Amino acid sequence: MRYRTAMVIVALSAGVSGCGRVSTTRTPALVYPQTRTVDVVDDYHGIKVPDPYRWLEDLDSPEVQAWVEAQNRVTFAYLESIPARTAIRERLTQLQDYERFDVPTVTAGRYFFLRNSGLQNQSVLYVADGLDGQPRVLLDPNTLSPDGTVALAGTDVTADGKLLAYAIARAGSDWNELYVRDVQTGQDLPDHINWVKFSAISWTHDGSGFFYSRYDEPDDKKLQSSNYYQKLYFHRLGTPQSDDRLVYDRPDRKEWMFTGQVTDDGRYLIIYVSEGTEPKNRVYYLDLRQDRAEVVRLLDEFDAEYAFIDNDGPIFWFRTDLDAPRRRVVAIDIRNPRRDHWKELIPQAPETLDSVSVVDDVFLASYLKDACSQVKVFDLGGRFVREVTLPGIGNTWGFDGKRTDRETFYGFTGYTTPGTIYRYVVKTGESIVYKKPKVRFNPDDYQTRQVFYSSKDGTRVPMFITHRKGLKLDGDAPTLLYGYGGFSIPNLPRFAITRVAWMEMGGVYAEACIRGGGEYGEDWHNAGRLKNKQKCFDDFIAAAEWLIANNYTRPARLAIHGGSNGGLLVAACMTQRPELFGAVLPAVGVLDMLRFSQYTIGWAWTSEYGRPDDPEMFPVLRAYSPLHNLKPGTHYPATLLTTADHDDRVVPSHSFKFAAALQAAQAGPAPVLIRIETRAGHGAGKPTSKRIEEAADQLAFLVRVLDMRLPPKRPG
């Protein structure tokens, strides 16, 4: 990729616009803000490691805030000089302006669902009495702040459907506040809970109160301080938070985290115990019908993942990967819970079991088959009944409900298929369209194919490729390659307007399902974490090489993008193979692998990455840490980092330090910019307007630095 300037104004309307080459001359070299260095050196197991930009970790200091403002001035001046930027933003706004729904949940005959009319910053929670009832607004987060930065972060409804407990997050923070609303009147009760983070909300069956998880009130650095000693509480309705009852904590285990879930029959409180992000957990329970009952440690070894599905009295059903890396379903009688008394109901399959629910007295089991959804129905004895007929190859979510429900709802999406909501009648197996969006583009103009390529060690890796039909494979198509590869999270086909706009401009969108994710179960995850983390980067680099070898693109036209752990992915690949890419878009990335565990919840990621203070893991982390592998005098690709000032998941100092170091190391003409959003966090709850602005800036950046030739405007 080369740093160029657009000389022709390109208009984007009705989907595609502009014509010919959009850049011909080079602008003067960028003048970056001066970033001072400090003489800070850390000693890791006898090895001295300088950290010259340590001062950028003090996020509240006036000097850091001045640095942020200076960097943003340079970045936005550059972005504002791109003629296509305005038209791209307008087209993204057109595409986003469509009615969207999420899967409804049904409680006591009331249907609760999220709806966005199109350009609302936050989706609105509606309720309807009955399937055909007239929906009414129950909670509109857009009224809670003038800039749309207060988001709904979680809900739970009482068994009688009369009360809603809900969580809100402000400015993208992981910190939540809890409130209670009367469903009939829409008025809030006096209840207000603070300092909630990484928590579920779960009502008792009688509606007397709910369980939630919180931390002690933090110090004045609440967006940076480490989060330890989570506690599980019960809040009784109508009482102050100071009276909330402590249900469970472990002062001897500061890293343990607790989630409470009341069973559908109201009898038990299931307590999930986790440590870090490794998908292994303990399961305890509390009998809510017994006064002064003690917490029972049912599964107490951290030996596998256990997800509670439902119960039939004292018979608990779990999805687990114990002795089954692609997961299975087992029944445990809590009266005799010894492992040799467990009953396997649904054995491990060739596909990866992703989720299980019980509706109308059957198991609805959602699988991943080569990263695409497959849903099967089993009776409660584990006998296969049928496979759910899905609308095509794509990704589903939903299928929630209770044993007494006769129907459920699910969503279906693909790269060119906006999320459509279906009602599923369990007894007949019929899927009925419930809500179907209308987007201003024609999906029939595009095609998606799945390919499999070989990584460095010969491992077969899947990749999805989507583009306009009739693409000429001449090795010159601008291509955007996306990846994640971590925390057992799979990459699945999903609709996004940014990708549509990219393809309308003639781009190819590719998504590699690399190791470290959850596409093929825990074995696939383990193959890309800890000492195996380099395999994630090898897989992603191999995907780029495959796209080049198969004449989709060439290095100067190839951009890579990833967020959070995916930001680590693309930054690490850039430092290892700078000549392979034309542009890099690391978003809210984990970029300093020697200090990631120092802030907020970063300590929890050590189960994925390892600990820098471990003498065996330190050399592994240092070998791929993006910040520590920049080499001065190297021609790096054009880079646009994105982060946010309220990101308390991956603190923005990761991106600050990497941007400063990359600007200092860059020997080539390609720009190195950082875009720092204000009043925003890691991504969840970000207002629609901010999402559009950021996406427009990223696409405009790619138009310039990839020297894109936009297709001519189509008639009509």
XYZ file of C-alpha atoms in Angstrom:
716
model
C 0.000 0.000 0.000
C 1.122 3.546 -0.689
C 0.024 6.778 0.931
C -1.940 8.719 -1.666
C -4.414 11.533 -1.835
C -7.764 11.494 -3.588
C -7.955 14.152 -6.296
C -11.434 13.334 -7.531
C -14.599 13.730 -5.519
C -16.386 10.386 -5.541
C -20.108 10.274 -4.889
C -21.785 7.221 -3.398
C -25.515 7.028 -3.878
C -27.998 4.259 -4.461
C -25.294 1.882 -3.353
C -22.367 2.519 -5.677
C -20.888 5.565 -7.265
C -17.827 7.304 -8.498
C -15.624 6.265 -11.319
C -12.056 5.463 -12.075
C -8.990 5.862 -9.899
C -9.560 8.054 -6.855
C -6.019 9.105 -6.015
C -3.131 10.290 -8.088
C -0.769 12.431 -6.067
C 0.909 12.175 -2.706
C 0.242 14.710 0.012
C 3.093 16.094 2.120
C 4.307 13.786 4.842
C 2.230 13.803 8.004
C 3.611 15.640 11.000
C 2.778 13.614 14.075
C 2.550 15.075 17.572
C 5.773 14.862 19.512
C 5.543 11.996 22.005
C 8.164 12.203 24.705
C 9.885 9.108 26.016
C 10.791 8.197 29.579
C 13.584 6.107 31.008
C 11.498 3.219 32.368
C 12.956 -0.284 32.233
C 11.295 -3.394 33.645
C 13.097 -6.547 34.671
C 11.379 -9.743 33.538
C 13.215 -12.785 34.785
C 16.564 -11.081 34.353
C 15.736 -9.564 30.971
C 15.587 -5.759 30.766
C 12.626 -4.433 28.754
C 12.330 -0.660 28.150
C 8.880 0.937 28.291
C 9.531 4.472 26.981
C 5.835 5.355 26.662
C 4.770 4.247 30.136
C 3.500 7.756 30.890
C 0.678 7.224 28.379
C -0.891 4.778 30.839
C -1.877 7.656 33.146
C -5.147 8.266 31.326
C -6.374 11.055 33.585
C -3.241 13.181 33.398
C -3.490 16.534 31.555
C -0.456 15.596 29.465
C -2.086 12.391 28.185
C -5.329 14.226 27.473
C -3.389 16.849 25.515
C -1.659 14.049 23.574
C -5.055 12.523 22.741
C -6.337 15.856 21.456
C -3.210 16.393 19.371
C -3.403 12.924 17.813
C -7.091 13.373 17.022
C -6.367 16.702 15.309
C -3.873 15.030 12.975
C -6.141 12.036 12.355
C -9.307 13.970 11.643
C -7.512 16.494 9.460
C -6.299 13.568 7.355
C -9.709 11.895 7.239
C -11.518 15.129 6.421
C -9.255 15.616 3.408
C -10.550 12.405 1.776
C -13.217 13.423 -0.781
C -15.067 10.104 -0.598
C -15.558 10.299 3.175
C -18.807 12.298 3.124
C -20.415 10.114 0.468
C -19.386 6.950 2.300
C -20.935 8.254 5.514
C -24.133 9.126 3.658
C -24.346 5.661 2.125
C -23.715 3.984 5.473
C -26.494 6.099 6.934
C -28.843 4.984 4.143
C -27.975 1.351 4.690
C -28.363 1.597 8.463
C -31.772 3.201 8.180
C -33.851 0.026 8.309
C -36.135 -1.426 10.952
C -34.386 -4.050 13.085
C -35.718 -6.459 15.684
C -34.153 -8.890 18.101
C -35.566 -12.254 19.154
C -38.558 -11.817 21.514
C -38.764 -13.408 24.932
C -42.136 -14.459 26.324
C -43.100 -14.278 29.995
C -46.625 -14.770 31.359
C -48.117 -14.099 27.933
C -46.191 -10.887 27.441
C -43.786 -10.517 24.518
C -40.669 -8.434 25.170
C -38.437 -7.430 22.275
C -35.913 -4.835 21.112
C -36.658 -2.706 18.056
C -34.677 -0.007 16.290
C -36.542 2.122 13.770
C -33.324 2.557 11.801
C -31.081 5.352 12.974
C -31.931 5.382 16.665
C -28.734 5.440 18.699
C -30.015 2.676 20.969
C -32.626 -0.011 20.351
C -35.875 0.426 22.286
C -37.443 -2.237 24.521
C -41.098 -2.935 23.689
C -43.726 -5.127 25.299
C -46.923 -6.559 23.824
C -49.725 -8.440 25.536
C -49.961 -11.561 23.388
C -48.482 -12.430 20.014
C -50.865 -10.110 18.171
C -51.016 -7.442 20.877
C -50.194 -3.819 20.158
C -46.542 -3.190 21.119
C -45.811 -0.286 23.431
C -42.545 1.267 24.519
C -41.376 -0.081 27.858
C -37.888 1.437 27.993
C -36.263 3.850 25.567
C -32.553 4.285 26.381
C -32.380 7.183 23.924
C -34.210 9.330 26.489
C -31.562 8.680 29.156
C -28.835 10.856 27.599
C -28.751 13.604 24.976
C -25.994 11.917 22.945
C -27.312 8.346 23.004
C -24.413 6.994 25.050
C -26.523 5.291 27.729
C -27.202 1.716 26.667
C -29.407 -1.076 27.911
C -26.999 -3.734 29.188
C -29.266 -6.521 30.458
C -32.803 -7.358 31.590
C -34.842 -9.905 33.491
C -38.611 -10.063 33.992
C -40.467 -11.527 36.950
C -42.292 -14.825 36.391
C -45.645 -13.020 36.396
C -44.426 -10.524 33.785
C -45.137 -7.524 36.020
C -41.670 -6.182 36.839
C -38.582 -5.555 34.728
C -35.117 -5.371 36.276
C -32.709 -3.716 33.870
C -29.068 -2.678 33.667
C -27.717 0.416 31.963
C -24.155 1.239 30.934
C -22.962 4.814 30.548
C -20.529 5.917 27.817
C -19.529 2.368 26.948
C -18.225 1.430 30.384
C -18.477 -2.130 31.704
C -19.819 -0.669 34.965
C -23.611 -1.067 35.162
C -26.414 0.385 37.244
C -29.579 -1.614 37.966
C -33.140 -0.321 38.142
C -36.640 -1.826 38.396
C -39.581 -0.791 36.216
C -43.287 -1.562 36.511
C -44.231 -3.173 33.181
C -47.826 -1.946 33.243
C -47.193 1.692 34.144
C -43.695 2.109 32.705
C -42.600 3.824 35.910
C -39.403 3.057 37.807
C -39.490 1.918 41.402
C -37.053 3.470 43.921
C -34.639 0.519 43.671
C -31.164 1.478 42.395
C -28.035 -0.709 42.459
C -24.471 0.494 41.763
C -21.039 -1.002 41.055
C -22.328 -3.936 39.042
C -20.032 -5.477 36.452
C -20.029 -8.778 34.498
C -23.350 -9.712 36.053
C -26.602 -11.425 35.232
C -29.928 -10.387 36.787
C -32.205 -13.188 37.987
C -35.499 -12.778 39.856
C -36.831 -15.169 42.459
C -40.030 -16.897 41.352
C -42.178 -14.862 43.746
C -40.777 -11.553 42.486
C -39.576 -10.549 45.935
C -36.107 -9.673 44.666
C -33.261 -10.614 42.358
C -29.699 -11.903 42.400
C -26.824 -9.940 40.893
C -23.019 -9.716 41.041
C -20.954 -6.686 42.000
C -17.585 -5.454 43.138
C -16.734 -3.199 46.040
C -16.883 0.489 45.209
C -13.690 1.265 43.244
C -11.219 4.069 43.787
C -11.158 7.204 41.659
C -9.575 5.286 38.765
C -12.647 3.156 38.156
C -11.869 2.846 34.424
C -8.390 1.445 35.077
C -8.237 -0.257 38.470
C -8.138 -4.057 38.537
C -11.386 -5.837 39.357
C -11.040 -8.473 42.081
C -13.251 -10.072 44.738
C -16.582 -10.196 42.939
C -19.548 -11.011 45.196
C -23.017 -12.464 44.583
C -25.855 -10.540 46.274
C -29.626 -10.717 46.686
C -31.558 -7.468 46.464
C -34.965 -7.451 48.139
C -37.437 -5.251 46.305
C -38.074 -1.903 47.956
C -34.985 -1.909 50.160
C -31.748 0.113 49.840
C -28.669 -1.495 48.343
C -26.936 -1.261 51.705
C -29.391 -3.893 52.984
C -28.671 -6.378 50.175
C -27.811 -9.846 51.399
C -24.447 -11.359 50.520
C -25.197 -14.782 49.037
C -21.713 -15.983 48.196
C -18.164 -14.730 47.995
C -14.667 -16.132 48.412
C -12.292 -13.735 50.185
C -9.592 -16.390 49.731
C -10.029 -16.382 45.914
C -9.807 -12.827 44.630
C -10.049 -13.874 40.976
C -13.204 -15.961 41.306
C -16.335 -14.548 39.672
C -19.943 -15.543 40.359
C -23.132 -15.558 38.300
C -26.527 -16.428 39.759
C -29.371 -17.984 37.751
C -32.745 -19.029 39.191
C -34.139 -22.188 37.611
C -37.392 -21.904 35.674
C -39.247 -23.839 38.374
C -38.028 -21.319 40.957
C -36.587 -24.022 43.189
C -32.838 -23.528 42.858
C -30.274 -20.804 42.436
C -27.540 -22.039 40.104
C -24.204 -20.360 40.904
C -21.579 -20.372 38.186
C -18.037 -19.964 39.458
C -15.382 -18.896 36.948
C -11.767 -17.863 37.123
C -10.501 -15.821 34.236
C -11.838 -16.402 30.747
C -10.972 -20.053 30.344
C -14.163 -21.964 29.507
C -13.890 -24.107 32.624
C -16.114 -23.420 35.579
C -17.529 -24.753 38.801
C -21.252 -25.064 39.505
C -22.806 -24.639 42.942
C -26.469 -24.399 43.867
C -28.740 -23.149 46.615
C -32.162 -24.626 47.440
C -34.369 -21.531 47.621
C -37.242 -23.382 49.293
C -35.217 -24.251 52.364
C -34.670 -21.672 55.056
C -31.022 -21.116 55.934
C -29.950 -23.516 53.176
C -26.223 -23.819 52.545
C -24.587 -23.452 49.136
C -23.905 -26.922 47.717
C -20.742 -27.417 45.664
C -22.024 -29.683 42.923
C -19.185 -29.474 40.384
C -16.097 -28.217 42.155
C -12.990 -29.004 40.140
C -12.592 -26.456 37.297
C -12.086 -29.520 35.081
C -14.452 -28.634 32.222
C -17.135 -26.263 30.968
C -20.597 -26.819 32.442
C -23.628 -24.882 31.169
C -26.891 -25.467 33.044
C -29.754 -26.110 30.616
C -32.795 -26.867 32.809
C -33.917 -29.247 35.475
C -36.593 -31.849 36.080
C -36.839 -31.591 39.853
C -33.528 -32.883 41.224
C -32.303 -33.932 37.762
C -30.052 -31.218 36.350
C -29.227 -31.131 32.622
C -25.880 -29.710 31.546
C -24.056 -29.042 28.315
C -20.414 -29.912 28.928
C -17.124 -30.512 27.188
C -15.947 -32.997 29.828
C -14.476 -35.905 27.831
C -16.088 -34.283 24.760
C -14.254 -31.268 23.275
C -17.193 -30.641 20.903
C -19.609 -30.916 23.859
C -22.461 -33.227 24.862
C -25.507 -33.183 27.182
C -25.541 -35.048 30.492
C -28.063 -35.476 33.315
C -26.922 -35.260 36.938
C -29.151 -36.344 39.815
C -28.165 -33.979 42.613
C -29.275 -36.573 45.165
C -26.491 -38.832 43.892
C -24.132 -36.597 41.921
C -21.138 -38.918 41.648
C -19.728 -38.909 38.132
C -20.262 -42.628 37.609
C -24.000 -41.976 38.067
C -24.228 -39.323 35.365
C -26.346 -40.153 32.331
C -25.327 -39.076 28.856
C -28.388 -37.873 26.945
C -26.930 -36.356 23.779
C -23.469 -37.668 22.898
C -20.734 -35.668 21.228
C -21.347 -35.219 17.498
C -18.996 -34.437 14.605
C -20.365 -30.879 14.788
C -19.696 -28.511 17.705
C -22.600 -28.177 20.152
C -22.990 -24.438 20.698
C -26.099 -24.076 22.872
C -29.061 -26.078 24.195
C -32.481 -25.064 25.496
C -35.638 -26.912 26.559
C -38.916 -25.783 24.991
C -42.169 -27.775 24.830
C -40.446 -30.724 26.534
C -37.737 -31.191 23.908
C -34.081 -30.213 23.643
C -33.296 -27.639 20.945
C -29.595 -28.139 20.253
C -27.716 -25.591 18.131
C -24.547 -26.853 16.451
C -21.766 -25.357 14.361
C -20.893 -27.263 11.216
C -17.833 -25.654 9.628
C -18.838 -22.368 11.320
C -22.420 -22.485 10.027
C -25.514 -23.117 12.144
C -27.334 -26.421 12.358
C -30.200 -27.007 14.822
C -31.457 -30.410 15.943
C -34.414 -31.474 18.084
C -34.104 -34.284 20.664
C -36.652 -35.603 23.137
C -35.831 -35.447 26.852
C -34.417 -38.959 26.689
C -31.901 -37.855 24.065
C -33.593 -39.464 21.042
C -33.152 -37.518 17.791
C -36.466 -36.130 16.520
C -35.689 -33.875 13.567
C -33.396 -31.208 12.195
C -34.744 -27.668 12.038
C -35.019 -26.495 8.431
C -33.130 -23.203 8.262
C -33.490 -20.568 5.525
C -29.997 -21.228 4.194
C -26.333 -21.330 5.152
C -25.758 -18.821 7.887
C -25.925 -18.152 11.605
C -28.833 -18.500 14.030
C -29.436 -17.278 17.562
C -32.333 -17.574 19.992
C -34.397 -20.778 20.482
C -34.896 -19.750 24.118
C -37.909 -20.474 26.281
C -39.354 -22.703 28.968
C -40.503 -26.306 29.049
C -44.121 -25.120 29.184
C -43.798 -22.931 26.075
C -45.171 -24.274 22.817
C -43.203 -21.963 20.559
C -39.887 -20.199 20.448
C -38.201 -17.562 18.311
C -34.897 -17.463 16.502
C -32.935 -15.115 14.288
C -31.111 -15.982 11.094
C -28.440 -13.953 9.351
C -25.653 -14.222 6.788
C -23.136 -11.923 5.181
C -25.758 -10.556 2.781
C -28.856 -11.532 4.810
C -30.054 -9.027 7.418
C -31.235 -10.587 10.650
C -34.685 -12.072 10.080
C -36.740 -13.245 13.075
C -38.715 -16.495 12.870
C -41.344 -18.051 15.117
C -40.780 -21.782 15.526
C -43.697 -24.083 16.439
C -41.992 -26.922 18.266
C -44.584 -29.657 17.801
C -44.904 -29.242 14.029
C -41.385 -28.016 13.262
C -42.785 -25.070 11.307
C -40.776 -21.851 10.965
C -42.855 -18.727 10.324
C -41.379 -15.349 9.406
C -42.083 -12.981 12.309
C -40.057 -9.882 11.387
C -38.160 -9.400 8.132
C -36.100 -6.250 7.587
C -35.869 -4.321 4.349
C -32.435 -2.935 3.549
C -31.633 -0.652 0.609
C -29.487 -3.060 -1.324
C -30.026 -6.182 -3.408
C -28.500 -9.295 -1.799
C -28.902 -11.185 -5.080
C -26.045 -9.097 -6.475
C -23.575 -10.791 -4.110
C -22.291 -14.246 -3.394
C -20.658 -15.987 -0.444
C -18.466 -19.044 -0.696
C -16.595 -21.025 1.903
C -13.092 -22.224 1.142
C -10.600 -24.271 3.131
C -6.904 -23.499 3.058
C -3.801 -24.965 4.658
C -2.001 -23.124 7.425
C 1.753 -23.177 7.998
C 1.621 -26.541 9.793
C -0.864 -28.067 7.345
C -3.991 -27.505 9.459
C -7.160 -27.107 7.383
C -8.782 -23.728 8.145
C -12.148 -22.451 6.839
C -12.656 -18.986 5.389
C -15.750 -17.191 4.082
C -15.396 -14.907 1.052
C -18.169 -12.529 -0.035
C -18.215 -10.133 -2.998
C -20.260 -8.880 -5.882
C -21.133 -11.531 -8.468
C -18.991 -11.582 -11.578
C -15.812 -10.540 -9.773
C -12.806 -10.745 -12.063
C -10.008 -12.691 -10.386
C -7.124 -10.619 -11.659
C -5.315 -10.162 -8.362
C -6.302 -6.525 -8.065
C -9.490 -6.443 -5.953
C -9.265 -4.406 -2.741
C -9.806 -7.006 -0.045
C -10.644 -6.706 3.644
C -9.658 -9.750 5.717
C -11.145 -10.063 9.203
C -10.251 -12.374 12.075
C -10.477 -12.918 15.826
C -9.089 -16.270 16.963
C -9.405 -16.328 20.727
C -11.362 -17.096 23.881
C -13.250 -19.938 22.164
C -15.375 -17.345 20.314
C -16.327 -18.503 16.809
C -16.448 -16.318 13.705
C -19.881 -16.860 12.173
C -21.675 -15.385 9.147
C -23.249 -12.089 10.213
C -24.767 -9.152 8.380
C -23.149 -5.728 8.741
C -23.777 -2.596 6.721
C -20.068 -1.743 6.721
C -19.342 -4.910 4.782
C -22.157 -4.181 2.335
C -20.802 -0.684 1.671
C -17.319 -2.128 1.233
C -18.551 -4.642 -1.347
C -20.594 -1.990 -3.149
C -17.335 -0.099 -3.638
C -15.872 -3.159 -5.350
C -14.250 -4.704 -2.304
C -13.938 -8.353 -1.342
C -14.753 -9.267 2.253
C -13.048 -12.349 3.729
C -13.356 -13.843 7.218
C -10.933 -16.504 8.418
C -12.087 -18.916 11.143
C -8.657 -19.392 12.686
C -7.563 -21.450 15.658
C -8.161 -20.028 19.107
C -11.858 -19.579 18.309
C -14.716 -21.950 19.035
C -15.614 -23.123 15.537
C -14.521 -26.707 16.205
C -14.809 -26.951 19.970
C -12.263 -26.819 22.743
C -9.512 -28.594 20.812
C -9.634 -25.777 18.220
C -9.525 -23.220 21.014
C -6.602 -24.860 22.800
C -4.673 -25.073 19.543
C -4.486 -21.254 19.486
C -3.892 -20.141 23.054
C -1.064 -19.912 25.582
C 2.089 -21.386 24.019
C 0.120 -22.092 20.828
C -0.875 -18.457 20.236
C 1.506 -18.077 17.298
C -0.664 -20.551 15.389
C -3.431 -17.931 15.310
C -1.108 -15.558 13.509
C 0.140 -18.332 11.219
C -3.462 -19.172 10.274
C -4.294 -15.553 9.507
C -1.136 -14.959 7.499
C -1.890 -18.147 5.537
C -5.375 -16.777 4.772
C -3.809 -13.614 3.350
C -1.375 -15.643 1.291
C -4.215 -17.822 -0.030
C -6.176 -14.751 -1.177
C -3.100 -13.490 -3.007
C -2.183 -16.875 -4.508
C -5.745 -17.352 -5.773
C -5.775 -13.994 -7.567
C -8.250 -12.162 -5.379
C -5.822 -9.419 -4.436
C -2.202 -8.370 -3.925
C -0.415 -7.041 -0.837
C -0.842 -3.373 -1.764
C -4.623 -3.920 -1.973
C -5.052 -6.149 1.080
C -6.330 -4.701 4.365
C -6.721 -6.581 7.642
C -9.107 -5.760 10.462
C -9.823 -7.071 13.946
C -11.026 -5.822 17.307
C -9.976 -6.542 20.899
C -8.220 -9.916 20.677
C -8.609 -9.431 16.930
C -6.749 -6.131 17.299
C -3.884 -8.114 18.781
C -4.168 -10.523 15.851
C -3.826 -7.954 13.067
C -1.152 -5.915 14.858
C 0.949 -9.027 15.511
C 0.600 -10.111 11.874
C 1.610 -6.629 10.752
C 4.774 -6.668 12.843
C 5.653 -10.168 11.623
C 4.861 -9.648 7.931
C 4.698 -5.904 7.195
C 5.236 -6.463 3.474
C 2.134 -8.673 3.191
C -0.489 -6.008 3.864
C -1.518 -2.671 2.454
C -3.535 -1.451 5.434
C -4.191 -2.455 9.032
C -7.181 -1.551 11.201
C -6.557 -2.624 14.815
C -9.596 -1.755 16.953
C -9.491 -1.585 20.771
C -6.606 -4.044 20.618
C -4.614 -5.847 23.287
C -1.214 -4.617 22.129
C 1.063 -4.613 25.180
C 1.353 -8.272 26.124
C 3.654 -7.568 29.070
C 1.259 -5.271 30.940
C -2.220 -6.327 29.827
C -2.912 -7.967 33.185
C -2.328 -4.740 35.158
C -5.693 -3.100 34.475
C -9.422 -3.740 35.059
C -10.266 -7.288 34.009
C -7.015 -7.919 32.116
C -5.862 -10.408 34.765
C -8.680 -12.704 33.601
C -7.089 -13.082 30.176
C -4.058 -14.869 31.584
C -5.913 -18.153 31.053
C -5.845 -17.301 27.348
C -2.452 -15.619 27.016
C -0.460 -16.716 30.047
C 1.184 -14.534 32.686
C 4.112 -12.214 31.936
C 5.499 -13.072 35.396
C 5.630 -16.761 34.430
C 9.201 -17.461 33.254
C 7.880 -20.003 30.727
C 5.248 -17.687 29.228
C 7.241 -14.441 29.241
C 9.358 -15.315 26.158
C 6.224 -16.489 24.343
C 4.382 -13.248 25.045
C 7.352 -11.045 24.238
C 7.894 -12.873 20.944
C 4.556 -11.733 19.526
C 3.611 -8.675 21.623
C 2.905 -6.024 18.957
C 4.328 -3.178 21.040
C 7.596 -5.008 21.636
C 8.172 -6.200 18.075
C 8.146 -2.925 16.186
C 11.470 -2.389 14.442
C 12.605 1.183 13.712
C 13.439 1.776 10.073
C 10.745 -0.614 8.763
C 8.204 0.229 6.068
C 4.949 -0.594 7.834
C 1.537 -0.616 6.143
C -0.873 2.267 6.538
C -2.450 1.918 9.958
C -5.558 3.410 11.547
C -5.932 2.421 15.183
C -9.294 2.977 16.858
C -9.970 3.099 20.586
C -12.139 4.975 23.076
C -11.556 7.006 26.185
C -14.063 4.991 28.262
C -12.847 1.549 27.242
C -12.448 -0.153 30.603
C -12.169 -3.619 29.061
C -8.994 -3.071 27.008
C -7.750 0.220 28.392
C -6.829 2.704 25.636
C -3.208 2.938 26.775
C -2.600 -0.216 24.708
C -3.437 1.723 21.559
C -1.800 4.939 22.774
C 1.579 3.308 23.354
C 1.456 1.283 20.141
C 0.542 4.339 18.044
C 3.409 6.355 19.525
C 5.906 3.530 18.981
C 4.677 2.827 15.436
C 4.852 6.478 14.446
C 8.446 6.572 15.692
C 9.385 3.319 13.935
C 7.728 4.024 10.572
C 10.293 4.482 7.799
C 7.877 4.414 4.875
C 5.403 7.007 3.590
C 2.261 5.179 4.788
C 0.277 7.025 7.471
C 0.058 5.864 11.083
C -3.016 7.366 12.723
C -5.031 6.811 15.873
C -8.708 7.713 16.159
C -9.779 8.120 19.793
C -13.533 8.214 20.357
C -14.922 10.155 23.318
C -17.684 8.921 25.628
C -17.405 5.428 24.223
C -16.036 2.120 25.433
C -15.038 -1.276 24.127
C -17.922 -1.412 21.670
C -21.033 -2.710 23.421
C -23.754 -0.074 23.528
C -21.964 2.318 21.190
C -24.567 4.666 19.657
C -25.542 4.126 16.043
C -24.288 7.590 15.100
C -20.828 6.874 16.499
C -20.721 3.481 14.768
C -21.521 5.086 11.420
C -18.917 7.822 11.894
C -16.199 5.341 12.826
C -17.050 2.958 9.977
C -17.077 5.827 7.474
C -13.645 6.901 8.643
C -12.252 3.383 8.364
C -13.651 2.869 4.863
C -12.528 6.321 3.709
C -9.050 5.547 5.032
C -9.005 2.313 3.009
C -10.238 4.076 -0.137
C -7.245 6.388 0.018
C -4.441 4.112 1.165
C -5.446 1.147 -1.018
C -5.701 3.443 -4.034
C -9.189 2.109 -4.733
C -10.961 2.378 -8.057
C -14.636 2.762 -7.272
C -17.211 1.326 -9.693
C -19.400 3.683 -11.705
C -22.801 4.590 -10.378
C -25.496 2.215 -11.538
C -28.638 3.606 -13.170
C -31.588 3.917 -10.786
